[in-house]
Structures are given as C-alpha cells and as structure tokens.
Amino acid sequence: MISQSQINDVISKIVTYYKPEKILLFGSYANGTATEDSDLDLLVVKNSDLPRYKRALELRRYLRPFKFLFPIDLLVFTNEELVNQSTSSFSFANDVLSTCKIVYEKK
C-alpha cells in the first residue's frame, strides 16, 4: 500500500512545481478502502487557460522523473470547471466532492 509519507511526497512535489489552488484526495485512499492494488487518486484545482488534458499532461510529465512506484490517477480542473460540473447530483465532480479529503489548500 501507499504510505502517508509517499502521499505527502507527491503532494509536496505538485505544490512546489504546479502551485495549485487546492488538491483533493479521492477514491480508496480518501474513504479508507485502499488495498495493495489501489492507485492514488488526486484532483488538482488550478486556474489555467490550457485545455484540461494538457494541464494533466504537463503535471504528469513533471512527476515522471521521480519514478513513483505506484500508479497515480491525476486530474486537473479549474475552479470554474469543478463548480460547473458539481451542480449535477450524478456528476463525477459531485461524487468526488462528496467523498474527498482536501489535502492541500492555498492560503
């Protein structure tokens, strides 16, 4: 399983490089059901003019040289995208927001 120290290391690297507004932990590590096969699910909130896939690609390219020994599912939304998508009670964003843990928030 992924240790809290390893999770903190990933978060620290994202914060240092990407300067996000917020990072949300979701999925099995957020709800306490992680197993040996679980990945680390993070939703990073950052305002940007880039398309969503390019934001995530940029962040994945930065993290690649660190060679984390566990899979990371990384999503990057703007604040506006997160708010817009969370208005539907059946949306992915609404599901994430209802079960996530905020692991970083810009002060």
Coordinates of N, CA and C in Angstrom, one line a residue:
M1 N 0.8 -1.2 0.0 CA 0.0 0.0 0.0 C 0.9 1.2 0.0
I2 N 0.3 2.3 -0.4 CA 1.0 3.6 -0.4 C 1.0 4.2 1.0
S3 N 2.1 4.6 1.5 CA 2.2 5.2 2.8 C 1.8 6.6 2.8
Q4 N 1.4 7.2 4.0 CA 1.1 8.6 4.1 C 2.3 9.4 3.7
S5 N 3.5 9.0 4.0 CA 4.7 9.7 3.7 C 4.8 9.8 2.1
Q6 N 4.5 8.7 1.4 CA 4.6 8.7 0.0 C 3.5 9.7 -0.6
I7 N 2.4 9.7 0.0 CA 1.3 10.6 -0.5 C 1.7 12.0 -0.3
N8 N 2.3 12.3 0.9 CA 2.7 13.6 1.2 C 3.8 14.1 0.2
D9 N 4.7 13.2 -0.2 CA 5.8 13.5 -1.1 C 5.2 13.9 -2.4
V10 N 4.2 13.2 -2.9 CA 3.6 13.5 -4.2 C 2.9 14.9 -4.1
I11 N 2.2 15.1 -3.1 CA 1.5 16.4 -2.9 C 2.5 17.5 -2.8
S12 N 3.6 17.3 -2.1 CA 4.6 18.4 -1.9 C 5.2 18.7 -3.3
K13 N 5.5 17.7 -4.1 CA 6.1 18.0 -5.4 C 5.1 18.7 -6.3
I14 N 3.8 18.4 -6.3 CA 2.8 19.1 -7.1 C 2.7 20.5 -6.6
V15 N 2.7 20.7 -5.3 CA 2.5 22.1 -4.8 C 3.7 23.0 -5.2
T16 N 4.9 22.4 -5.1 CA 6.2 23.1 -5.4 C 6.2 23.5 -6.8
Y17 N 5.9 22.6 -7.7 CA 6.0 22.9 -9.2 C 4.8 23.6 -9.8
Y18 N 3.6 23.1 -9.4 CA 2.4 23.5 -10.1 C 1.6 24.6 -9.5
K19 N 1.9 24.9 -8.2 CA 1.3 26.0 -7.5 C -0.3 26.0 -7.6
P20 N -0.9 24.8 -7.2 CA -2.4 24.7 -7.4 C -3.1 25.5 -6.3
E21 N -4.4 25.7 -6.5 CA -5.3 26.3 -5.6 C -5.6 25.3 -4.5
K22 N -5.8 24.1 -4.9 CA -6.3 23.0 -4.0 C -5.9 21.7 -4.6
I23 N -5.7 20.7 -3.7 CA -5.6 19.3 -4.1 C -6.5 18.4 -3.3
L24 N -7.3 17.6 -4.0 CA -8.3 16.8 -3.3 C -7.8 15.3 -3.5
L25 N -7.9 14.6 -2.4 CA -7.6 13.1 -2.4 C -9.0 12.5 -2.5
F26 N -9.2 11.6 -3.5 CA -10.5 10.9 -3.6 C -10.2 9.4 -3.9
G27 N -11.3 8.6 -3.9 CA -11.1 7.2 -4.2 C -10.8 6.4 -2.9
S28 N -10.2 5.3 -3.1 CA -10.0 4.4 -2.0 C -9.1 4.9 -0.8
Y29 N -8.1 5.7 -1.1 CA -7.3 6.3 -0.1 C -8.1 7.4 0.7
A30 N -9.0 8.0 0.1 CA -9.8 9.0 0.8 C -10.9 8.3 1.7
N31 N -11.4 7.2 1.2 CA -12.5 6.6 2.0 C -12.1 5.4 2.9
G32 N -10.7 5.2 2.9 CA -10.2 4.1 3.8 C -10.4 2.7 3.3
T33 N -10.5 2.5 2.0 CA -10.7 1.1 1.5 C -9.6 0.7 0.6
A34 N -8.4 1.4 0.7 CA -7.3 1.1 -0.2 C -6.8 -0.3 0.0
T35 N -6.3 -1.0 -1.1 CA -5.7 -2.3 -1.0 C -4.3 -2.2 -1.7
E36 N -3.6 -3.3 -1.7 CA -2.3 -3.3 -2.4 C -2.4 -2.9 -3.9
D37 N -3.6 -3.1 -4.5 CA -3.7 -2.8 -5.9 C -4.3 -1.4 -6.2
S38 N -4.5 -0.6 -5.1 CA -5.1 0.7 -5.3 C -4.1 1.7 -5.8
D39 N -4.7 2.7 -6.6 CA -3.9 3.8 -7.1 C -4.1 5.0 -6.2
L40 N -3.3 6.0 -6.4 CA -3.5 7.3 -5.7 C -4.3 8.2 -6.6
D41 N -5.5 8.6 -6.1 CA -6.4 9.4 -6.9 C -6.4 10.9 -6.4
L42 N -5.9 11.8 -7.3 CA -5.8 13.2 -6.9 C -6.5 14.1 -7.9
L43 N -7.2 15.0 -7.4 CA -7.8 16.0 -8.3 C -7.2 17.4 -7.9
V44 N -6.5 18.0 -8.8 CA -5.7 19.2 -8.6 C -6.6 20.3 -9.2
V45 N -6.8 21.4 -8.4 CA -7.5 22.5 -8.9 C -6.6 23.7 -9.1
K46 N -6.6 24.1 -10.4 CA -5.7 25.3 -10.8 C -6.3 26.0 -11.9
N47 N -6.4 27.3 -11.8 CA -6.9 28.1 -12.9 C -5.9 28.2 -14.0
S48 N -6.3 28.0 -15.2 CA -5.5 27.9 -16.4 C -6.3 28.1 -17.6
D49 N -5.6 28.6 -18.7 CA -6.3 28.7 -20.0 C -6.1 27.4 -20.8
L50 N -5.2 26.5 -20.4 CA -4.9 25.3 -21.2 C -6.1 24.4 -21.1
P51 N -6.3 23.6 -22.2 CA -7.3 22.5 -22.1 C -7.0 21.5 -21.0
R52 N -8.0 20.9 -20.4 CA -7.8 20.0 -19.3 C -6.8 18.9 -19.5
Y53 N -6.8 18.3 -20.7 CA -5.9 17.2 -20.9 C -4.4 17.7 -20.9
K54 N -4.2 18.9 -21.4 CA -2.9 19.5 -21.5 C -2.4 19.8 -20.0
R55 N -3.3 20.3 -19.2 CA -2.9 20.6 -17.8 C -2.4 19.3 -17.1
A56 N -3.2 18.2 -17.3 CA -2.8 17.0 -16.6 C -1.5 16.4 -17.2
L57 N -1.4 16.5 -18.6 CA -0.2 16.0 -19.2 C 1.1 16.8 -18.7
E58 N 1.0 18.1 -18.6 CA 2.1 18.9 -18.1 C 2.5 18.4 -16.7
L59 N 1.5 18.2 -15.8 CA 1.8 17.7 -14.5 C 2.4 16.3 -14.5
R60 N 1.8 15.4 -15.3 CA 2.4 14.0 -15.4 C 3.8 14.0 -15.8
R61 N 4.1 14.9 -16.8 CA 5.5 14.9 -17.4 C 6.5 15.4 -16.3
Y62 N 6.0 16.3 -15.5 CA 6.9 16.8 -14.4 C 7.1 15.7 -13.4
L63 N 6.1 14.9 -13.0 CA 6.2 13.9 -12.0 C 6.9 12.6 -12.5
R64 N 7.0 12.4 -13.8 CA 7.5 11.2 -14.3 C 9.0 10.9 -13.9
P65 N 9.9 11.8 -13.9 CA 11.3 11.5 -13.5 C 11.4 11.1 -12.0
F66 N 10.4 11.3 -11.2 CA 10.5 10.9 -9.8 C 10.3 9.4 -9.6
K67 N 9.7 8.8 -10.7 CA 9.6 7.3 -10.7 C 8.9 6.8 -9.4
F68 N 7.7 7.3 -9.1 CA 7.0 6.8 -8.0 C 6.6 5.3 -8.4
L69 N 6.7 4.5 -7.4 CA 6.5 3.0 -7.6 C 5.0 2.6 -7.4
F70 N 4.1 3.5 -7.6 CA 2.7 3.2 -7.5 C 2.0 4.1 -8.5
P71 N 0.8 3.6 -9.0 CA 0.1 4.4 -10.0 C -0.6 5.6 -9.4
I72 N -0.6 6.7 -10.2 CA -1.3 7.9 -9.7 C -2.3 8.3 -10.8
D73 N -3.5 8.4 -10.4 CA -4.6 8.9 -11.3 C -4.7 10.4 -11.0
L74 N -4.4 11.2 -12.0 CA -4.2 12.7 -11.8 C -5.2 13.4 -12.7
L75 N -6.1 14.2 -12.1 CA -7.0 15.1 -12.8 C -6.7 16.5 -12.5
V76 N -6.8 17.4 -13.5 CA -6.6 18.8 -13.2 C -7.9 19.6 -13.7
F77 N -8.5 20.3 -12.8 CA -9.7 21.1 -13.1 C -9.4 22.5 -12.7
T78 N -10.1 23.4 -13.4 CA -10.1 24.8 -12.9 C -11.2 24.9 -11.9
N79 N -11.2 26.0 -11.1 CA -12.3 26.2 -10.1 C -13.7 26.2 -10.8
E80 N -13.7 26.9 -11.9 CA -14.9 27.1 -12.7 C -15.5 25.7 -13.2
E81 N -14.6 24.9 -13.7 CA -15.0 23.5 -14.2 C -15.5 22.7 -13.0
L82 N -14.9 22.8 -11.9 CA -15.3 22.0 -10.8 C -16.7 22.4 -10.3
V83 N -16.9 23.7 -10.2 CA -18.2 24.2 -9.8 C -19.3 23.9 -10.8
N84 N -19.0 24.1 -12.1 CA -20.0 23.8 -13.1 C -20.4 22.3 -13.2
Q85 N -19.4 21.4 -13.0 CA -19.7 20.0 -13.1 C -20.3 19.4 -11.8
S86 N -20.1 20.1 -10.7 CA -20.6 19.6 -9.4 C -22.1 20.0 -9.2
T87 N -22.7 20.7 -10.1 CA -24.1 21.1 -10.0 C -25.1 19.9 -10.2
S88 N -24.6 19.0 -11.0 CA -25.4 17.8 -11.2 C -25.2 16.7 -10.1
S89 N -26.2 16.2 -9.5 CA -26.0 15.3 -8.4 C -25.4 14.0 -8.9
F90 N -25.4 13.7 -10.2 CA -24.9 12.5 -10.7 C -23.6 12.6 -11.4
S91 N -22.9 13.8 -11.3 CA -21.7 14.0 -12.0 C -20.5 13.5 -11.2
F92 N -19.4 13.2 -12.0 CA -18.2 12.7 -11.4 C -17.7 13.7 -10.3
A93 N -17.7 15.0 -10.7 CA -17.2 16.0 -9.8 C -18.0 16.1 -8.5
N94 N -19.3 15.9 -8.6 CA -20.1 15.9 -7.4 C -19.8 14.7 -6.5
D95 N -19.5 13.6 -7.1 CA -19.2 12.4 -6.4 C -17.8 12.6 -5.7
V96 N -16.8 13.1 -6.4 CA -15.5 13.4 -5.8 C -15.7 14.4 -4.6
L97 N -16.4 15.5 -4.8 CA -16.5 16.5 -3.8 C -17.3 16.0 -2.5
S98 N -18.1 15.0 -2.7 CA -18.9 14.5 -1.6 C -18.1 13.4 -0.8
T99 N -17.0 12.9 -1.3 CA -16.2 11.9 -0.6 C -14.8 12.2 -0.4
C100 N -14.3 13.3 -1.0 CA -12.9 13.6 -1.0 C -12.4 14.2 0.4
K101 N -11.0 14.2 0.5 CA -10.4 14.9 1.6 C -9.5 16.0 0.9
I102 N -9.6 17.2 1.5 CA -8.7 18.3 1.0 C -7.4 18.0 1.6
V103 N -6.4 17.8 0.8 CA -5.0 17.5 1.3 C -4.1 18.7 1.1
Y104 N -4.5 19.7 0.4 CA -3.8 21.0 0.3 C -4.8 22.1 -0.2
E105 N -4.6 23.2 0.4 CA -5.4 24.4 0.0 C -4.5 25.6 0.2
K106 N -4.4 26.4 -0.9 CA -3.6 27.6 -0.9 C -4.1 28.6 0.1
K107 N -3.2 29.2 0.8 CA -3.6 30.2 1.8 C -3.6 31.6 1.3

